[in-house]
Short mmCIF file of C-alpha atoms in Angstrom, two decimals:
data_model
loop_
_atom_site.label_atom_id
_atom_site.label_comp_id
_atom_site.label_asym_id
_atom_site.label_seq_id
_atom_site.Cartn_x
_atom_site.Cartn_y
_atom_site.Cartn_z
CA UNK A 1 57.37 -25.19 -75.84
CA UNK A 2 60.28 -26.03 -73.85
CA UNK A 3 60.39 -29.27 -75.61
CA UNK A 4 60.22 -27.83 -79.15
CA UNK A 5 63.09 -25.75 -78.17
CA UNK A 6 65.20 -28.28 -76.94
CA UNK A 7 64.61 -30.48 -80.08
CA UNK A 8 65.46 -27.39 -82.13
CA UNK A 9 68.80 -26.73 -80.35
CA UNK A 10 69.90 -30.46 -81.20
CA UNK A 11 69.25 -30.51 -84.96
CA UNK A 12 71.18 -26.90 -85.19
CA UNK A 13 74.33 -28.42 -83.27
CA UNK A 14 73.72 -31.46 -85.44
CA UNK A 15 73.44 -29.61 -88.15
CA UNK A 16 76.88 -27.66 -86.74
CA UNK A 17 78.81 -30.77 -86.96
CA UNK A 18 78.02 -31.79 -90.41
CA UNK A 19 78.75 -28.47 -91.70
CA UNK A 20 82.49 -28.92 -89.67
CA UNK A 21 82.92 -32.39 -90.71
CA UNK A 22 82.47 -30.92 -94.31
CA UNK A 23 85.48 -28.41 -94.27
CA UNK A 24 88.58 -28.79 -95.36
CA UNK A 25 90.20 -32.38 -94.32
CA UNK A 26 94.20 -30.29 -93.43
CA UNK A 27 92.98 -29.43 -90.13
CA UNK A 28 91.66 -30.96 -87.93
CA UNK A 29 88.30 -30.99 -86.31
CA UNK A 30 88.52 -28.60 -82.56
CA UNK A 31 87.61 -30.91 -79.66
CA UNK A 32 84.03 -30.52 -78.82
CA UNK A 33 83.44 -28.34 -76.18
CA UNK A 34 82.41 -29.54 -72.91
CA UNK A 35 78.71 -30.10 -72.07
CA UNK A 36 77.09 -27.02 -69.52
CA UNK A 37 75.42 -28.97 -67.01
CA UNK A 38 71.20 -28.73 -67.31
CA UNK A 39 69.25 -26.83 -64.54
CA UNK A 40 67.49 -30.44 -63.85
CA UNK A 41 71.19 -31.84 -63.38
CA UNK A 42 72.03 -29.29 -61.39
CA UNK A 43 68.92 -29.73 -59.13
CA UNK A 44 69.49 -33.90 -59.84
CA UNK A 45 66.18 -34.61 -60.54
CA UNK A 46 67.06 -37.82 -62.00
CA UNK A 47 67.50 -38.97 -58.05
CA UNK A 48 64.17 -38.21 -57.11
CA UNK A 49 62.51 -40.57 -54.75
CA UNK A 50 59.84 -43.35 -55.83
CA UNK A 51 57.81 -42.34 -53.35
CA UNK A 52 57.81 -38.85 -54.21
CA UNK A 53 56.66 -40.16 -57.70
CA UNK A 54 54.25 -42.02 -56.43
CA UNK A 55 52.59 -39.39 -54.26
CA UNK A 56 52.73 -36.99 -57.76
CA UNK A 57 50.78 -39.21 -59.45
CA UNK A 58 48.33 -39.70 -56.90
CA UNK A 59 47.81 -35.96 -55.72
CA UNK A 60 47.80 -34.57 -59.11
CA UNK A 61 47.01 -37.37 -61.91
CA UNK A 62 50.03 -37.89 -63.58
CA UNK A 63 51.95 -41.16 -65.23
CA UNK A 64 55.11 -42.14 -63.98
CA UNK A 65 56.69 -40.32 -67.29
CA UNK A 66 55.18 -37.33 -66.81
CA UNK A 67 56.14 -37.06 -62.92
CA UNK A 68 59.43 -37.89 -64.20
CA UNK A 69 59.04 -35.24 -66.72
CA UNK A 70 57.37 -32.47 -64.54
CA UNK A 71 60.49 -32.46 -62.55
CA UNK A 72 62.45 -32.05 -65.57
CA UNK A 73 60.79 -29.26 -66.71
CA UNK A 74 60.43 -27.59 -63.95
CA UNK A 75 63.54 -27.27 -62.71
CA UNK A 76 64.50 -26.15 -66.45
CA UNK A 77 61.67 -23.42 -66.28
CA UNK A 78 62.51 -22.17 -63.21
CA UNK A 79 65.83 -21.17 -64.86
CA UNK A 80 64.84 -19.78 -67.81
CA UNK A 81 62.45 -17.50 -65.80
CA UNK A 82 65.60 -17.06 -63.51
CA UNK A 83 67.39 -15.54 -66.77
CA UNK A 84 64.58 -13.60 -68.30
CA UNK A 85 63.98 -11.86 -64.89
CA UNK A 86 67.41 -10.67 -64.90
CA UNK A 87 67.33 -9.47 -68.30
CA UNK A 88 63.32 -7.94 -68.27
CA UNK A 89 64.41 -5.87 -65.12
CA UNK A 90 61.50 -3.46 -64.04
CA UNK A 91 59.27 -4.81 -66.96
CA UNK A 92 59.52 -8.22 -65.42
CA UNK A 93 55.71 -9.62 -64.60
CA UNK A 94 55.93 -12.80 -63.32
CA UNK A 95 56.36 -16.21 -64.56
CA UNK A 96 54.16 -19.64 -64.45
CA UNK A 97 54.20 -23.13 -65.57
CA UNK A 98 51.31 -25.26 -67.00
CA UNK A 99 50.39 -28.72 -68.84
CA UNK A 100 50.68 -31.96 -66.92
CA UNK A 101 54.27 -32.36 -67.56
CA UNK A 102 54.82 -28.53 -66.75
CA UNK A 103 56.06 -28.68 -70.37
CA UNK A 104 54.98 -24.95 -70.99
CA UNK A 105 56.46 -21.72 -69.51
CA UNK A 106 55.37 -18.04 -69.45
CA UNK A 107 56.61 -15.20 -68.87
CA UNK A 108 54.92 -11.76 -68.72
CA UNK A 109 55.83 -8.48 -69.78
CA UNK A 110 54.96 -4.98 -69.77
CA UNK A 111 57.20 -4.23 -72.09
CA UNK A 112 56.46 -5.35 -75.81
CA UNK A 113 59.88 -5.10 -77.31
CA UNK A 114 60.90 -7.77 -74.74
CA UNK A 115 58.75 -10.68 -76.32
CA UNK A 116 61.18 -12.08 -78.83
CA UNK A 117 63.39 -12.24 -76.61
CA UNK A 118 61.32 -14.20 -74.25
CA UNK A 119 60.33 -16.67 -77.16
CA UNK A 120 63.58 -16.91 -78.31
CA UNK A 121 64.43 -18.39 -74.41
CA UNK A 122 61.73 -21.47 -75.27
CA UNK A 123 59.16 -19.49 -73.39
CA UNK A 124 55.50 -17.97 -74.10
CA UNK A 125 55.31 -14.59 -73.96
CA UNK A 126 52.50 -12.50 -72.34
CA UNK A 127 51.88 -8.94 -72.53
CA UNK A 128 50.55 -7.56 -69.60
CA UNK A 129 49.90 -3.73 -68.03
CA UNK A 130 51.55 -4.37 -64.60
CA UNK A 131 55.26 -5.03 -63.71
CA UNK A 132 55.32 -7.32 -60.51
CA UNK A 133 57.27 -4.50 -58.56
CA UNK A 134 54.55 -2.85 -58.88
CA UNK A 135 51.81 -5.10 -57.81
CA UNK A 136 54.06 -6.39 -54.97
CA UNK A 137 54.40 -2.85 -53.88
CA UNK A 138 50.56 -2.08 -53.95
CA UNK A 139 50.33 -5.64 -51.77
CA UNK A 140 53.16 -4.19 -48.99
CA UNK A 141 50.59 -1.56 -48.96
CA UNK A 142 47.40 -3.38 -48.21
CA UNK A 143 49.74 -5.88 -45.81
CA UNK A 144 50.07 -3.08 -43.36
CA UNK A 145 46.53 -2.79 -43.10
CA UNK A 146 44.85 -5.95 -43.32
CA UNK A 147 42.81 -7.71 -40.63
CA UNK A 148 40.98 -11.57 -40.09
CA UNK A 149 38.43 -10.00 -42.48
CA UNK A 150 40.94 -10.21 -45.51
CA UNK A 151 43.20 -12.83 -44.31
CA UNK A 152 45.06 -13.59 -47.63
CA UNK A 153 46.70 -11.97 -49.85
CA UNK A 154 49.23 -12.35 -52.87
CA UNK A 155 49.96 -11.35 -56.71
CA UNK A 156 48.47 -13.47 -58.97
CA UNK A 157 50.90 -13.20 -62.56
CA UNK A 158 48.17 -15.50 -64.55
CA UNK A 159 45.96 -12.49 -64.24
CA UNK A 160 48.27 -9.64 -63.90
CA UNK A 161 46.45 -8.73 -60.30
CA UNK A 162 46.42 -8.46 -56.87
CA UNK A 163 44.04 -11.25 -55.10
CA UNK A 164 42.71 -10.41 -52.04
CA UNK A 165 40.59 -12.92 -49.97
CA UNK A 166 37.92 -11.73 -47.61
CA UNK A 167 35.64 -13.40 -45.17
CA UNK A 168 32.65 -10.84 -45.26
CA UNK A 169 31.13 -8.91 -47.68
CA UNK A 170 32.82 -5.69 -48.10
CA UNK A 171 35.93 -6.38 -46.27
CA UNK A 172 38.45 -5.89 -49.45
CA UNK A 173 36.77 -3.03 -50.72
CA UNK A 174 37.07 -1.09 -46.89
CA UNK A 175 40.81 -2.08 -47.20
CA UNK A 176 40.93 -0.74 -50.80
CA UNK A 177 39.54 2.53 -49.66
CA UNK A 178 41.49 2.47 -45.99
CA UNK A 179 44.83 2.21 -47.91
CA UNK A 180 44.01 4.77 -51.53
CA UNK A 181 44.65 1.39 -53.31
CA UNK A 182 43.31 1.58 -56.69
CA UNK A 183 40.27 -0.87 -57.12
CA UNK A 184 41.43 -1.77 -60.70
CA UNK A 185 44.44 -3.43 -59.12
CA UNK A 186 42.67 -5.84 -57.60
CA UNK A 187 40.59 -9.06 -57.83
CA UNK A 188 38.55 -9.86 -55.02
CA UNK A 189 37.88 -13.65 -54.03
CA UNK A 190 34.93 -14.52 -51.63
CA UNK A 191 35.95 -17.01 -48.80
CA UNK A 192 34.37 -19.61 -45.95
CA UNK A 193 37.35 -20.45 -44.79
CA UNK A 194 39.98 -18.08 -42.89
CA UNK A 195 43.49 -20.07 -42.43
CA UNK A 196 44.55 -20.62 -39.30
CA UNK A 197 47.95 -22.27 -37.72
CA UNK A 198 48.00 -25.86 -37.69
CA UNK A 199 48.95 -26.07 -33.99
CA UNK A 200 47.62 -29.47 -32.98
CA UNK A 201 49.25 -31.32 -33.93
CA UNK A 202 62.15 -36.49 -40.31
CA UNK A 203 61.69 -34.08 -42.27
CA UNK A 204 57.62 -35.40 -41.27
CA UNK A 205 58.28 -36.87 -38.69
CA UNK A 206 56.30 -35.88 -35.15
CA UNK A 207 58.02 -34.12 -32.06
CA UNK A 208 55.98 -32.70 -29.43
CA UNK A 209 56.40 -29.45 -27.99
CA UNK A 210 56.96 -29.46 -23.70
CA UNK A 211 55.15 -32.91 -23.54
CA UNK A 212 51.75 -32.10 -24.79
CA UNK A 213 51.22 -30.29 -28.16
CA UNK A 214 52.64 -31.67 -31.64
CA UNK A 215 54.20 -30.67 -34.83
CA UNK A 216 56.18 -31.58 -37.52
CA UNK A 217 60.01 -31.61 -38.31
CA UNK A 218 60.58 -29.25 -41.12
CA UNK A 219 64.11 -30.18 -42.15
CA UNK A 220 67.10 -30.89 -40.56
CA UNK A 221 70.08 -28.57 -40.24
CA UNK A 222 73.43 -27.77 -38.55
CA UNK A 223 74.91 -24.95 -36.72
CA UNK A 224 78.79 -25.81 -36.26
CA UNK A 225 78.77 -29.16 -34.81
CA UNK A 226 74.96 -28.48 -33.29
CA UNK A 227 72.64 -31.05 -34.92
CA UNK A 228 68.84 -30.09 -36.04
CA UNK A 229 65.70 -28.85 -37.60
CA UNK A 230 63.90 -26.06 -39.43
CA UNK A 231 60.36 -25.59 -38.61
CA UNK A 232 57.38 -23.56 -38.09
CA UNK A 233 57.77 -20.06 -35.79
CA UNK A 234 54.08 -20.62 -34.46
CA UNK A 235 54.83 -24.08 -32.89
CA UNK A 236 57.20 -22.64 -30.26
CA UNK A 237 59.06 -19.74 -28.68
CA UNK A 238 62.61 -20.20 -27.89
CA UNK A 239 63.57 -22.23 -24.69
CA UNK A 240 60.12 -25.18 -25.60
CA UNK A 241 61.46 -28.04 -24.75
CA UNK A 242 61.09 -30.73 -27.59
CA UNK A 243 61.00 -34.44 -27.53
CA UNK A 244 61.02 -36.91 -30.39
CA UNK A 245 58.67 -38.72 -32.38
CA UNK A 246 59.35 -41.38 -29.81
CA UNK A 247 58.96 -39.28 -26.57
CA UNK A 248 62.83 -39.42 -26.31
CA UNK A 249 64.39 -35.65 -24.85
CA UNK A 250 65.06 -34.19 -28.23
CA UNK A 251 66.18 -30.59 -27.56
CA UNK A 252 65.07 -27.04 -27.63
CA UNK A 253 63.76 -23.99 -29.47
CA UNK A 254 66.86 -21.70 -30.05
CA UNK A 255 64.43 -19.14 -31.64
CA UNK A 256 61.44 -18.30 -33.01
CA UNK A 257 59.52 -15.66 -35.19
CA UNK A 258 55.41 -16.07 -35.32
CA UNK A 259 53.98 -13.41 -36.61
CA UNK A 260 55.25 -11.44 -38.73
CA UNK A 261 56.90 -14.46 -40.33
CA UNK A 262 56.35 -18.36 -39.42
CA UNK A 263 59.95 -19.69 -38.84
CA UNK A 264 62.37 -21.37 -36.14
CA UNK A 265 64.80 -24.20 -35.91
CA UNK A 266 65.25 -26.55 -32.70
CA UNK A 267 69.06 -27.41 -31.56
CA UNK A 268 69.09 -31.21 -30.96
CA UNK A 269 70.73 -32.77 -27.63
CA UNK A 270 74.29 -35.14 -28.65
CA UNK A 271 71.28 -38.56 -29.19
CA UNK A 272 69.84 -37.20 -32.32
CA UNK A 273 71.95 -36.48 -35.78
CA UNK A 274 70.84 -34.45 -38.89
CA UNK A 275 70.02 -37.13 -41.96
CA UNK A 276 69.39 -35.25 -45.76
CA UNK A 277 66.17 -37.05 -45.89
CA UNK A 278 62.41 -36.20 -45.55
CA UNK A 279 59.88 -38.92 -44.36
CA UNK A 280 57.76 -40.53 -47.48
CA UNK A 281 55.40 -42.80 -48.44
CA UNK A 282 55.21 -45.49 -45.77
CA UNK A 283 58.47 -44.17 -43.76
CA UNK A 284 60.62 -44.31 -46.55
CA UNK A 285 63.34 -41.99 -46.83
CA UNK A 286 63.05 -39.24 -49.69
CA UNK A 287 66.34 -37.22 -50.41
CA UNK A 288 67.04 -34.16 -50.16
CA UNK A 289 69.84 -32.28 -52.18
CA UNK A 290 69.44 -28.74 -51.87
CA UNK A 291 66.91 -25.39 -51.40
CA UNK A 292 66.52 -23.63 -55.06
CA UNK A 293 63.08 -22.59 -54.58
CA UNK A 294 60.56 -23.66 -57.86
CA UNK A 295 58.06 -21.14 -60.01
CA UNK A 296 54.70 -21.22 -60.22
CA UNK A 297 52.42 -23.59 -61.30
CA UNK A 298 55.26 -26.31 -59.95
CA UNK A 299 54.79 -29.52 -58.14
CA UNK A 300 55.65 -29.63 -54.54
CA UNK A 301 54.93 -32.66 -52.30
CA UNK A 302 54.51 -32.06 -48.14
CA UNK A 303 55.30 -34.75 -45.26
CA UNK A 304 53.48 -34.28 -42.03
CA UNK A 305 52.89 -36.05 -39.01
CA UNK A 306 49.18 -36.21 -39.42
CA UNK A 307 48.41 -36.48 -42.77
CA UNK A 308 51.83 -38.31 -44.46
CA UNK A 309 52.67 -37.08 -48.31
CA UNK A 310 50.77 -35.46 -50.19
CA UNK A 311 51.40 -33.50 -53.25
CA UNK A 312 50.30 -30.35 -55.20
CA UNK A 313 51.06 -27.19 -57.06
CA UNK A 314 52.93 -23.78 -55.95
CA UNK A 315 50.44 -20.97 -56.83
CA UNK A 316 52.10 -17.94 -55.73
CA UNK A 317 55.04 -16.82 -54.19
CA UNK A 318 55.77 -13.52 -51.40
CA UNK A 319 52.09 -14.15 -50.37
CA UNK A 320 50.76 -12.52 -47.34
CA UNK A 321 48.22 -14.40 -44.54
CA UNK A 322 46.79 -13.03 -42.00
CA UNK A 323 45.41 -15.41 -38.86
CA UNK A 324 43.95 -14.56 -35.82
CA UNK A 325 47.37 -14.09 -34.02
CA UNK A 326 48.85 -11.83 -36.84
CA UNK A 327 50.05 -11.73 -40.08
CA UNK A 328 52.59 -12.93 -41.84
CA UNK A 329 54.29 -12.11 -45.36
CA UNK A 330 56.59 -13.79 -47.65
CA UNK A 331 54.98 -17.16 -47.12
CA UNK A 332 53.89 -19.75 -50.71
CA UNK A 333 50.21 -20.56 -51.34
CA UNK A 334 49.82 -24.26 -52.34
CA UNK A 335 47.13 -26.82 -53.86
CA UNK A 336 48.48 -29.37 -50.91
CA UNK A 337 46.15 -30.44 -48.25
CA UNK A 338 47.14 -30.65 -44.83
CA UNK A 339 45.54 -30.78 -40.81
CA UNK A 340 46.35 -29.88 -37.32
CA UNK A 341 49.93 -31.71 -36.20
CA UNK A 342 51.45 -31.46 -40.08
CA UNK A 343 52.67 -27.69 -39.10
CA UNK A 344 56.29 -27.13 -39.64
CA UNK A 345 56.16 -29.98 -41.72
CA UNK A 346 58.88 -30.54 -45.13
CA UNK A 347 57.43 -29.26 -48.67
CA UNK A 348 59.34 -30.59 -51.14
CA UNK A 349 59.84 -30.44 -54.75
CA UNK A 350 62.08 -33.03 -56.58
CA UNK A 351 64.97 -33.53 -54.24
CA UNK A 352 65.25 -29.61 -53.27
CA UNK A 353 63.76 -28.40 -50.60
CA UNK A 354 60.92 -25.37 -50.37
CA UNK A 355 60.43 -24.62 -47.02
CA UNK A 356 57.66 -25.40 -43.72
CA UNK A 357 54.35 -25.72 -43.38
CA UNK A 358 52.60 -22.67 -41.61
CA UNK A 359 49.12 -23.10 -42.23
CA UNK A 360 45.68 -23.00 -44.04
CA UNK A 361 42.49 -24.31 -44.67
CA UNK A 362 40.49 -27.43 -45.49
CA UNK A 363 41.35 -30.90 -44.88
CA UNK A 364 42.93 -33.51 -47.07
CA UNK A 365 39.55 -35.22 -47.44
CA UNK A 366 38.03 -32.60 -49.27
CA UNK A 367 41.12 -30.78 -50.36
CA UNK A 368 42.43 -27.04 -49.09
CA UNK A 369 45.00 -24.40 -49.63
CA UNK A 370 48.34 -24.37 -47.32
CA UNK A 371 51.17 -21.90 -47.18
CA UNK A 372 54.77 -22.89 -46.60
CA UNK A 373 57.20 -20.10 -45.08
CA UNK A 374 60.66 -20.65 -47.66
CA UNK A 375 63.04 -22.51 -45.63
CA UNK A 376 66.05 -19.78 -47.47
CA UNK A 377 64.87 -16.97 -45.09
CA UNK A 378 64.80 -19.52 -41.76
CA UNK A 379 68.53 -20.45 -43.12
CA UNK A 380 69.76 -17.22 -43.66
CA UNK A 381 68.25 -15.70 -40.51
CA UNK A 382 69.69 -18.15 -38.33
CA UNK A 383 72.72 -19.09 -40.03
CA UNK A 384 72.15 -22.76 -40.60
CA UNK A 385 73.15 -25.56 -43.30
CA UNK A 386 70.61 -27.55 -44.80
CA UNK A 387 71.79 -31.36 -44.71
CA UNK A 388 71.88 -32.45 -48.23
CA UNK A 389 72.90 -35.86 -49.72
CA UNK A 390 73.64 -37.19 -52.98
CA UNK A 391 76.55 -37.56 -54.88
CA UNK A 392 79.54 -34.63 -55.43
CA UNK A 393 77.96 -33.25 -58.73
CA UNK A 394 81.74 -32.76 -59.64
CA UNK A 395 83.65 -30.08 -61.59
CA UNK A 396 82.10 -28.42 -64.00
CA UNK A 397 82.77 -27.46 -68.23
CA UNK A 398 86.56 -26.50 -68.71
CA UNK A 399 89.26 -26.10 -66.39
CA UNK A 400 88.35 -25.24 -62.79
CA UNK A 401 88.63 -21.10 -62.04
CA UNK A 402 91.77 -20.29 -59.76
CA UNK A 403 90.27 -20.23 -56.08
CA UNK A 404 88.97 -17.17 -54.33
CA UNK A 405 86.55 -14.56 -54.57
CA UNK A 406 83.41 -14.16 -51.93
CA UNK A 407 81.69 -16.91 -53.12
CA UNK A 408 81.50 -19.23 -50.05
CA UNK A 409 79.60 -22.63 -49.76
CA UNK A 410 76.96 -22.22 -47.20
CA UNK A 411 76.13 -19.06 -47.73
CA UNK A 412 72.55 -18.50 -49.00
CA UNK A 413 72.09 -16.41 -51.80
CA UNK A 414 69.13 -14.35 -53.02
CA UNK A 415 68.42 -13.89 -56.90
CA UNK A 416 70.37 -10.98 -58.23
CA UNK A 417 73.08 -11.13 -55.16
CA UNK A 418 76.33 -10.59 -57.07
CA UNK A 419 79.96 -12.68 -55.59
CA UNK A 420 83.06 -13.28 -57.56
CA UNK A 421 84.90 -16.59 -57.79
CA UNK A 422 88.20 -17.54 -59.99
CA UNK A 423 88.64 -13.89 -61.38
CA UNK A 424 85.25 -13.18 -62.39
CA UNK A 425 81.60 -12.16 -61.13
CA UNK A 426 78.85 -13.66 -61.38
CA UNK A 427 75.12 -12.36 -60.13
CA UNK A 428 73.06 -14.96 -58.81
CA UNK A 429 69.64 -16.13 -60.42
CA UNK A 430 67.56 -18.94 -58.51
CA UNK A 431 67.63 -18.37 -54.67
CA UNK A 432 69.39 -21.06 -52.77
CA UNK A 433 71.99 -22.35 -50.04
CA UNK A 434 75.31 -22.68 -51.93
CA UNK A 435 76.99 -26.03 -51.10
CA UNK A 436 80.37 -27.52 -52.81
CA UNK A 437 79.64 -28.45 -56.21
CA UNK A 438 77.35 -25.75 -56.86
CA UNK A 439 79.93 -22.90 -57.23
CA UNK A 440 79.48 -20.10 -60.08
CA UNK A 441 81.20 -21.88 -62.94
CA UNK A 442 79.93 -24.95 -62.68
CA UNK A 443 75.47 -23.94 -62.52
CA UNK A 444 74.67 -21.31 -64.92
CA UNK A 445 70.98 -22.82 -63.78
CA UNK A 446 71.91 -20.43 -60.59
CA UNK A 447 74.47 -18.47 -61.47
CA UNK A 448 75.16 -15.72 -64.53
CA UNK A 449 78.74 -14.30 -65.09
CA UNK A 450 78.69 -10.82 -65.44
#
């Protein structure tokens, strides 16, 4: 749909300049006006890695034009969406992708009046009976209450219902009734399998925690003139000791939050620098060029010390796990496999990173569900700046807004945060950790002027 859209836009501004070139021959034509830079130019998906190719075709069956693709359209979906969330408000019920090129978003409603609108964006619209405030409020609900015996739990927006896992016969239903959450809310999902913290274990790359256990380097960061990495809470408490994939002294844990949510970041000592880059297919170096976090139904690829890359699909977002130390919220729920040592490991989508691995279930023999906690949150919370490479993405359409304003690179911004840069404001769409380049003007893929 997105593609039929597209296609449609260019024959109307063809069309346009025919029409011009037709009128009267005294004046002449206006200079064209200066190309708005695309969501997937933005998020330069052009630069993604071959190895992160590669590993998309593998893990999930695609052609090298349709991995190419995917990224496309996924970074252009997540926009859209992005928009349409802004303008739906409270009758706003989520948003997916599907097709093997991701070629096909939807967006729900519970509002009928808002589906031409939402077709009119390039999107499918879907009527549904639930906002997602609402269903994420009945989840908060059941959060507060679950146990090991319903370890998951997350809004589902394909069916317009909160899923909740349990491990024993009866488990949801005495959480249901424990909490006055009505049943009709809810779809309840039989499982073996309880997910646990994958303890045993560049972005990918090893370090081991006080010389014996292992993880994996989420991605790395600075503080100031402090070199280091984001990774999992659950693989240390501030003051571990850390040494390298080589058994070099590597640093520390400054802090660390496990439960309640799965995230920490390790200074480095003066021998080890930050590099934009996440370990791929046979050590190669993948790039990394920013955190705008993707929708539903997109591909995201994970590097871990154990397992290497593997790829898969986002399924939901603000999910909620509970192991046998405690539960955590806010985390993703992915297709990707993954085993003991890959924890705080990099997932990955394009060139812009998603966040670290916490944990799951299953193996990548026979396939499992993971969660990654955001890496946003883990940056915001400790005030750090994602390393990022790539080219200056330059100026954007027009002339360049006076400076000033609150907008400040290296901030991270939540969707509908609101700054003001060169005179105006602008309310921010797509998540992310602003970076020069990206200000207001120059991404409408992020940023709406208000």
């Amino acid at each position: 749909m997105l593609k039929r859209h597209a296609r449609a836009a260019c024959t109307a501004l063809a069309a346009a300049g025919l029409l011009l070139a037709g009128t009267g021959g005294a004046t002449a034509d206006p200079a064209p006006a200066p190309a708005v830079p695309s969501a997937a130019a933005t998020l330069r998906t052009a630069d993604a890695a071959p190895e992160l190719l590669a590993a998309m075709q593998r893990d999930l069956g695609l052609t090298t034009t349709q991995a190419k693709a995917r990224l496309v359209h996924e970074a252009e979906a997540g926009a859209t969406a992005a928009r349409l969330r802004d303008r739906l408000g409270a009758a706003f019920a989520g948003a997916w992708v599907d097709g093997a090129d991701s070629a096909v978003l939807t967006v729900a409603t519970t509002r009928a009046a808002d589906t031409a609108a939402i077709r009119a964006a390039g999107a499918r619209a879907e009527l549904v009976p639930r906002a997602l405030a609402d269903l994420d409020g009945a989840k908060a609900a059941l959060d507060r209450a679950a146990g090991p015996a319903t370890p998951v739990r997350y809004v589902d927006p394909r069916s317009n219902t909160l899923v909740v896992e349990e491990t024993e016969a009866g488990a949801a239903a005495r959480l249901l009734a424990a909490t006055g959450t009505d049943a009709a809310l809810v779809t309840v999902v039989r499982t073996a399998e309880a997910p646990r913290p994958l303890y045993d274990l560049r972005g990918g790359d090893a370090y081991y925690m006080n010389g014996s256990g292992r993880c994996s380097v989420g991605f790395p960061v600075t503080r100031g003139t402090v070199h280091g990495f984001a990774t999992a809470g659950h693989c240390g408490r501030a003051g571990t000791t850390t040494t390298g994939f080589n058994r070099v002294a590597q640093g520390s844990f400054q802090a660390s939050v496990f439960p309640g949510s799965d995230m920490a970041w390790v200074a480095a000592n003066a021998n080890w620098s930050s590099t934009p880059f996440v370990k791929g297919s046979g050590g190669a170096n993948v790039q990394v060029s920013g955190s705008v976090l993707q929708p539903v139904g997109a591909s995201v690829c994970r590097s871990g010390s154990t397992t290497g890359w593997h790829c898969g699909t986002i399924q939901q977002h603000n999910t909620s796990v509970t192991y046998p130390e405690g539960t955590i919220s806010g985390v993703t729920r992915t297709t990707v496999c993954a085993e003991p040592g890959d924890s705080g490991g990099s997932y990955i989508s394009g060139s812009q990173a998603q966040g670290v691995t916490s944990g799951g279930s299953g193996n990548c023999s026979s396939g499992g569900t993971t969660f990654f906690q955001p890496l946003n949150p883990i940056l915001s919370a400790y005030g750090l700046t994602l390393k990022v490479g790539g080219s200056d993405p330059g100026p954007g359409p027009g002339p360049e807004p006076e400076p000033g304003g609150t907008w400040k690179a290296g901030t991270v911004y939540a969707a509908g945060a609101t700054v003001t840069h060169g005179g105006s404001t602008y309310r921010c769409i797509q998540g992310h950790q602003a970076q020069t380049g990206w200000e207001p003007p120059n991404v409408p893929a992020l940023w709406q002027r208000v």
